[in-house]
Amino acid sequence: MLCEISDLYNYNISRVLKEDIPSIYNFIIKNDIDLKCYLTSNSIEEKINEALYCRGELFLKIENQYEEVIGIIRGRIDFDFYNRLWLSLFKISDDIPEKMKKKIFNYFTERVSESYSIYKIEIGVSSEDNTLFFLKSCGFSISRILKNYFTFGNENHSLIILNR
C-alpha cells in the first residue's frame, strides 16, 4: 500500500477510505483549515477516488492510538521527470506538540523518500498559513511565490511553494 506507516510512535498513517469522510471533514472544520471553504464532504470523496485510481495520488490520514484522526496529508508522487513528492496539504492537529508534529512529518517524508527514491519534496501553503515557520524548521526553503493565488472571502493570498 502506498505510504502506509504503522510504526510511527503511537501514530498510524494510512489512506483515507470512504467511511472516513465524516471524521476527515470534522477534522478540517475543527482545525480551521483554509480549505474548508471549498473542501466539502463531496469533494473529499472525489479526492479519495483520485487517490484510489490515479497513479501516485495520496490522500492519507494520521490517527492516534485511539484511531482518532489527528492529521491529513494530500499530495502526489510525480514519477515522470524525476521522483518528486508534491504535498498540497499537510495538517496535524494543533493539540499535538510541535516537536511531535516535526517527528511525524520528518518520519513520513523520510519513509516516502526511501521507498520511492524521491529526490525533491515540494509543498504549497497559503501566505496566511502558520505552517510556513514549521516547514522552515523542517529544512524547507521558499522556492517561489505566486501572488494572489487564493481568494478566501474578499481577501487574496499568495501561494508559497517550498522545497527540500
PDB file of C-alpha atoms in Angstrom:
ATOM      1  CA  MET A   1       0.000   0.000   0.000  1.00  0.00           C
ATOM      2  CA  LEU A   2       1.285   3.421  -0.947  1.00  0.00           C
ATOM      3  CA  CYS A   3       2.681   5.199   2.126  1.00  0.00           C
ATOM      4  CA  GLU A   4       1.224   3.020   4.887  1.00  0.00           C
ATOM      5  CA  ILE A   5       3.193   3.671   8.069  1.00  0.00           C
ATOM      6  CA  SER A   6       2.219   1.871  11.242  1.00  0.00           C
ATOM      7  CA  ASP A   7       5.383   2.005  13.331  1.00  0.00           C
ATOM      8  CA  LEU A   8       5.321   5.759  13.896  1.00  0.00           C
ATOM      9  CA  TYR A   9       5.464   6.195  17.667  1.00  0.00           C
ATOM     10  CA  ASN A  10       1.791   5.880  18.714  1.00  0.00           C
ATOM     11  CA  TYR A  11       0.518   7.081  15.338  1.00  0.00           C
ATOM     12  CA  ASN A  12      -0.542   5.404  12.129  1.00  0.00           C
ATOM     13  CA  ILE A  13      -0.588   6.870   8.618  1.00  0.00           C
ATOM     14  CA  SER A  14      -2.912   5.165   6.153  1.00  0.00           C
ATOM     15  CA  ARG A  15      -5.033   6.008   3.144  1.00  0.00           C
ATOM     16  CA  VAL A  16      -8.381   7.704   3.596  1.00  0.00           C
ATOM     17  CA  LEU A  17     -11.367   5.494   2.792  1.00  0.00           C
ATOM     18  CA  LYS A  18     -14.969   6.472   2.057  1.00  0.00           C
ATOM     19  CA  GLU A  19     -16.048   5.585   5.593  1.00  0.00           C
ATOM     20  CA  ASP A  20     -13.518   8.158   6.858  1.00  0.00           C
ATOM     21  CA  ILE A  21     -15.279  11.107   5.174  1.00  0.00           C
ATOM     22  CA  PRO A  22     -17.183  12.312   8.286  1.00  0.00           C
ATOM     23  CA  SER A  23     -14.109  12.182  10.530  1.00  0.00           C
ATOM     24  CA  ILE A  24     -11.900  13.864   7.896  1.00  0.00           C
ATOM     25  CA  TYR A  25     -14.456  16.626   7.342  1.00  0.00           C
ATOM     26  CA  ASN A  26     -14.829  17.134  11.111  1.00  0.00           C
ATOM     27  CA  PHE A  27     -11.044  17.351  11.412  1.00  0.00           C
ATOM     28  CA  ILE A  28     -10.967  20.050   8.719  1.00  0.00           C
ATOM     29  CA  ILE A  29     -13.703  22.073  10.452  1.00  0.00           C
ATOM     30  CA  LYS A  30     -12.218  21.612  13.941  1.00  0.00           C
ATOM     31  CA  ASN A  31      -8.758  22.697  12.836  1.00  0.00           C
ATOM     32  CA  ASP A  32      -9.949  25.708  10.830  1.00  0.00           C
ATOM     33  CA  ILE A  33      -8.129  24.645   7.699  1.00  0.00           C
ATOM     34  CA  ASP A  34      -8.354  27.244   4.915  1.00  0.00           C
ATOM     35  CA  LEU A  35      -9.538  24.526   2.541  1.00  0.00           C
ATOM     36  CA  LYS A  36     -12.870  24.165   4.343  1.00  0.00           C
ATOM     37  CA  CYS A  37     -14.373  26.881   2.155  1.00  0.00           C
ATOM     38  CA  TYR A  38     -14.240  24.553  -0.861  1.00  0.00           C
ATOM     39  CA  LEU A  39     -13.338  21.126   0.545  1.00  0.00           C
ATOM     40  CA  THR A  40     -16.781  19.684   1.210  1.00  0.00           C
ATOM     41  CA  SER A  41     -17.667  16.099   2.019  1.00  0.00           C
ATOM     42  CA  ASN A  42     -18.414  15.566  -1.694  1.00  0.00           C
ATOM     43  CA  SER A  43     -15.015  16.875  -2.760  1.00  0.00           C
ATOM     44  CA  ILE A  44     -13.360  14.736  -0.076  1.00  0.00           C
ATOM     45  CA  GLU A  45     -14.944  11.727  -1.775  1.00  0.00           C
ATOM     46  CA  GLU A  46     -13.535  12.932  -5.115  1.00  0.00           C
ATOM     47  CA  LYS A  47     -10.059  13.178  -3.563  1.00  0.00           C
ATOM     48  CA  ILE A  48     -10.429   9.647  -2.181  1.00  0.00           C
ATOM     49  CA  ASN A  49     -11.319   8.363  -5.654  1.00  0.00           C
ATOM     50  CA  GLU A  50      -8.337  10.186  -7.166  1.00  0.00           C
ATOM     51  CA  ALA A  51      -6.044   8.585  -4.599  1.00  0.00           C
ATOM     52  CA  LEU A  52      -7.514   5.145  -5.274  1.00  0.00           C
ATOM     53  CA  TYR A  53      -7.465   5.261  -9.063  1.00  0.00           C
ATOM     54  CA  CYS A  54      -4.748   7.703 -10.127  1.00  0.00           C
ATOM     55  CA  ARG A  55      -1.111   6.708 -10.107  1.00  0.00           C
ATOM     56  CA  GLY A  56       0.885   8.453  -7.400  1.00  0.00           C
ATOM     57  CA  GLU A  57      -2.027  10.321  -5.770  1.00  0.00           C
ATOM     58  CA  LEU A  58      -2.021  10.464  -1.961  1.00  0.00           C
ATOM     59  CA  PHE A  59      -4.834  11.177   0.455  1.00  0.00           C
ATOM     60  CA  LEU A  60      -3.768   9.957   3.868  1.00  0.00           C
ATOM     61  CA  LYS A  61      -4.964  10.224   7.440  1.00  0.00           C
ATOM     62  CA  ILE A  62      -2.863  10.288  10.575  1.00  0.00           C
ATOM     63  CA  GLU A  63      -4.514   8.555  13.514  1.00  0.00           C
ATOM     64  CA  ASN A  64      -3.548   8.278  17.157  1.00  0.00           C
ATOM     65  CA  GLN A  65      -3.610   5.043  19.156  1.00  0.00           C
ATOM     66  CA  TYR A  66      -7.368   5.541  19.733  1.00  0.00           C
ATOM     67  CA  GLU A  67      -7.993   5.633  15.953  1.00  0.00           C
ATOM     68  CA  GLU A  68      -8.916   9.330  16.089  1.00  0.00           C
ATOM     69  CA  VAL A  69      -7.911  11.398  13.059  1.00  0.00           C
ATOM     70  CA  ILE A  70      -5.253  13.870  14.187  1.00  0.00           C
ATOM     71  CA  GLY A  71      -3.939  14.815  10.756  1.00  0.00           C
ATOM     72  CA  ILE A  72      -4.324  14.610   6.986  1.00  0.00           C
ATOM     73  CA  ILE A  73      -1.908  14.556   4.070  1.00  0.00           C
ATOM     74  CA  ARG A  74      -2.829  15.263   0.454  1.00  0.00           C
ATOM     75  CA  GLY A  75      -0.441  15.183  -2.469  1.00  0.00           C
ATOM     76  CA  ARG A  76       1.095  13.102  -5.199  1.00  0.00           C
ATOM     77  CA  ILE A  77       4.308  11.449  -6.231  1.00  0.00           C
ATOM     78  CA  ASP A  78       5.408  12.563  -9.682  1.00  0.00           C
ATOM     79  CA  PHE A  79       7.360   9.791 -11.422  1.00  0.00           C
ATOM     80  CA  ASP A  80       7.507  11.396 -14.884  1.00  0.00           C
ATOM     81  CA  PHE A  81      10.674  13.513 -14.934  1.00  0.00           C
ATOM     82  CA  TYR A  82      12.214  12.870 -11.559  1.00  0.00           C
ATOM     83  CA  ASN A  83      10.751  11.388  -8.456  1.00  0.00           C
ATOM     84  CA  ARG A  84       9.147  14.298  -6.656  1.00  0.00           C
ATOM     85  CA  LEU A  85       6.749  14.357  -3.733  1.00  0.00           C
ATOM     86  CA  TRP A  86       4.313  17.258  -4.014  1.00  0.00           C
ATOM     87  CA  LEU A  87       2.252  17.961  -0.872  1.00  0.00           C
ATOM     88  CA  SER A  88      -0.764  20.200  -1.322  1.00  0.00           C
ATOM     89  CA  LEU A  89      -1.937  19.673   2.259  1.00  0.00           C
ATOM     90  CA  PHE A  90      -0.222  18.565   5.438  1.00  0.00           C
ATOM     91  CA  LYS A  91      -2.026  19.333   8.665  1.00  0.00           C
ATOM     92  CA  ILE A  92      -1.662  17.866  12.134  1.00  0.00           C
ATOM     93  CA  SER A  93      -3.999  18.894  14.945  1.00  0.00           C
ATOM     94  CA  ASP A  94      -2.985  21.936  16.950  1.00  0.00           C
ATOM     95  CA  ASP A  95      -3.342  19.747  20.063  1.00  0.00           C
ATOM     96  CA  ILE A  96      -0.214  17.788  19.100  1.00  0.00           C
ATOM     97  CA  PRO A  97       3.043  19.295  20.437  1.00  0.00           C
ATOM     98  CA  GLU A  98       5.235  20.953  17.802  1.00  0.00           C
ATOM     99  CA  LYS A  99       8.127  18.584  18.488  1.00  0.00           C
ATOM    100  CA  MET A 100       5.913  15.549  17.772  1.00  0.00           C
ATOM    101  CA  LYS A 101       4.486  17.168  14.618  1.00  0.00           C
ATOM    102  CA  LYS A 102       8.028  17.595  13.367  1.00  0.00           C
ATOM    103  CA  LYS A 103       8.888  13.952  14.156  1.00  0.00           C
ATOM    104  CA  ILE A 104       5.772  12.707  12.343  1.00  0.00           C
ATOM    105  CA  PHE A 105       6.394  14.948   9.324  1.00  0.00           C
ATOM    106  CA  ASN A 106      10.086  14.078   9.035  1.00  0.00           C
ATOM    107  CA  TYR A 107       9.443  10.375   9.545  1.00  0.00           C
ATOM    108  CA  PHE A 108       6.752  10.407   6.862  1.00  0.00           C
ATOM    109  CA  THR A 109       8.880  12.288   4.312  1.00  0.00           C
ATOM    110  CA  GLU A 110      11.928  10.102   5.029  1.00  0.00           C
ATOM    111  CA  ARG A 111       9.945   6.874   4.601  1.00  0.00           C
ATOM    112  CA  VAL A 112       8.342   8.054   1.361  1.00  0.00           C
ATOM    113  CA  SER A 113      11.706   9.295   0.052  1.00  0.00           C
ATOM    114  CA  GLU A 114      13.373   5.949   0.795  1.00  0.00           C
ATOM    115  CA  SER A 115      10.512   3.839  -0.553  1.00  0.00           C
ATOM    116  CA  TYR A 116      10.064   5.758  -3.818  1.00  0.00           C
ATOM    117  CA  SER A 117      13.550   7.250  -4.401  1.00  0.00           C
ATOM    118  CA  ILE A 118      12.218  10.780  -4.003  1.00  0.00           C
ATOM    119  CA  TYR A 119      14.760  13.435  -4.975  1.00  0.00           C
ATOM    120  CA  LYS A 120      12.713  16.528  -4.219  1.00  0.00           C
ATOM    121  CA  ILE A 121       9.875  17.357  -1.847  1.00  0.00           C
ATOM    122  CA  GLU A 122       7.710  20.387  -2.541  1.00  0.00           C
ATOM    123  CA  ILE A 123       4.810  21.773  -0.579  1.00  0.00           C
ATOM    124  CA  GLY A 124       2.485  24.687  -1.265  1.00  0.00           C
ATOM    125  CA  VAL A 125       0.988  26.808   1.503  1.00  0.00           C
ATOM    126  CA  SER A 126      -1.092  29.957   1.677  1.00  0.00           C
ATOM    127  CA  SER A 127       0.764  33.115   2.669  1.00  0.00           C
ATOM    128  CA  GLU A 128      -1.579  33.285   5.671  1.00  0.00           C
ATOM    129  CA  ASP A 129      -0.858  29.706   6.739  1.00  0.00           C
ATOM    130  CA  ASN A 130       1.021  29.390  10.024  1.00  0.00           C
ATOM    131  CA  THR A 131       2.841  26.253   8.808  1.00  0.00           C
ATOM    132  CA  LEU A 132       5.459  28.326   6.986  1.00  0.00           C
ATOM    133  CA  PHE A 133       7.665  28.586  10.088  1.00  0.00           C
ATOM    134  CA  PHE A 134       7.128  24.875  10.804  1.00  0.00           C
ATOM    135  CA  LEU A 135       8.244  23.888   7.295  1.00  0.00           C
ATOM    136  CA  LYS A 136      11.324  26.095   7.501  1.00  0.00           C
ATOM    137  CA  SER A 137      12.226  24.369  10.780  1.00  0.00           C
ATOM    138  CA  CYS A 138      11.985  21.036   8.887  1.00  0.00           C
ATOM    139  CA  GLY A 139      14.610  22.171   6.375  1.00  0.00           C
ATOM    140  CA  PHE A 140      12.383  23.645   3.657  1.00  0.00           C
ATOM    141  CA  SER A 141      13.148  26.884   1.869  1.00  0.00           C
ATOM    142  CA  ILE A 142      10.959  29.097  -0.293  1.00  0.00           C
ATOM    143  CA  SER A 143      11.411  28.391  -3.996  1.00  0.00           C
ATOM    144  CA  ARG A 144       8.716  30.671  -5.437  1.00  0.00           C
ATOM    145  CA  ILE A 145       5.675  32.777  -4.602  1.00  0.00           C
ATOM    146  CA  LEU A 146       2.541  33.059  -6.724  1.00  0.00           C
ATOM    147  CA  LYS A 147       0.821  36.326  -5.818  1.00  0.00           C
ATOM    148  CA  ASN A 148      -2.960  36.437  -5.247  1.00  0.00           C
ATOM    149  CA  TYR A 149      -3.349  32.714  -5.965  1.00  0.00           C
ATOM    150  CA  PHE A 150      -6.078  32.071  -3.359  1.00  0.00           C
ATOM    151  CA  THR A 151      -9.208  34.028  -2.538  1.00  0.00           C
ATOM    152  CA  PHE A 152     -10.729  33.484   0.911  1.00  0.00           C
ATOM    153  CA  GLY A 153     -13.808  35.627   1.322  1.00  0.00           C
ATOM    154  CA  ASN A 154     -12.794  39.007  -0.086  1.00  0.00           C
ATOM    155  CA  GLU A 155      -9.078  38.569   0.604  1.00  0.00           C
ATOM    156  CA  ASN A 156      -6.400  37.435  -1.821  1.00  0.00           C
ATOM    157  CA  HIS A 157      -3.487  35.364  -0.560  1.00  0.00           C
ATOM    158  CA  SER A 158      -0.317  34.198  -2.215  1.00  0.00           C
ATOM    159  CA  LEU A 159       0.743  30.596  -2.725  1.00  0.00           C
ATOM    160  CA  ILE A 160       4.188  29.968  -1.287  1.00  0.00           C
ATOM    161  CA  ILE A 161       5.996  26.935  -2.671  1.00  0.00           C
ATOM    162  CA  LEU A 162       8.764  25.484  -0.545  1.00  0.00           C
ATOM    163  CA  ASN A 163      11.141  22.643  -1.295  1.00  0.00           C
ATOM    164  CA  ARG A 164      13.724  20.442   0.343  1.00  0.00           C
TER     165      ARG A 164
END
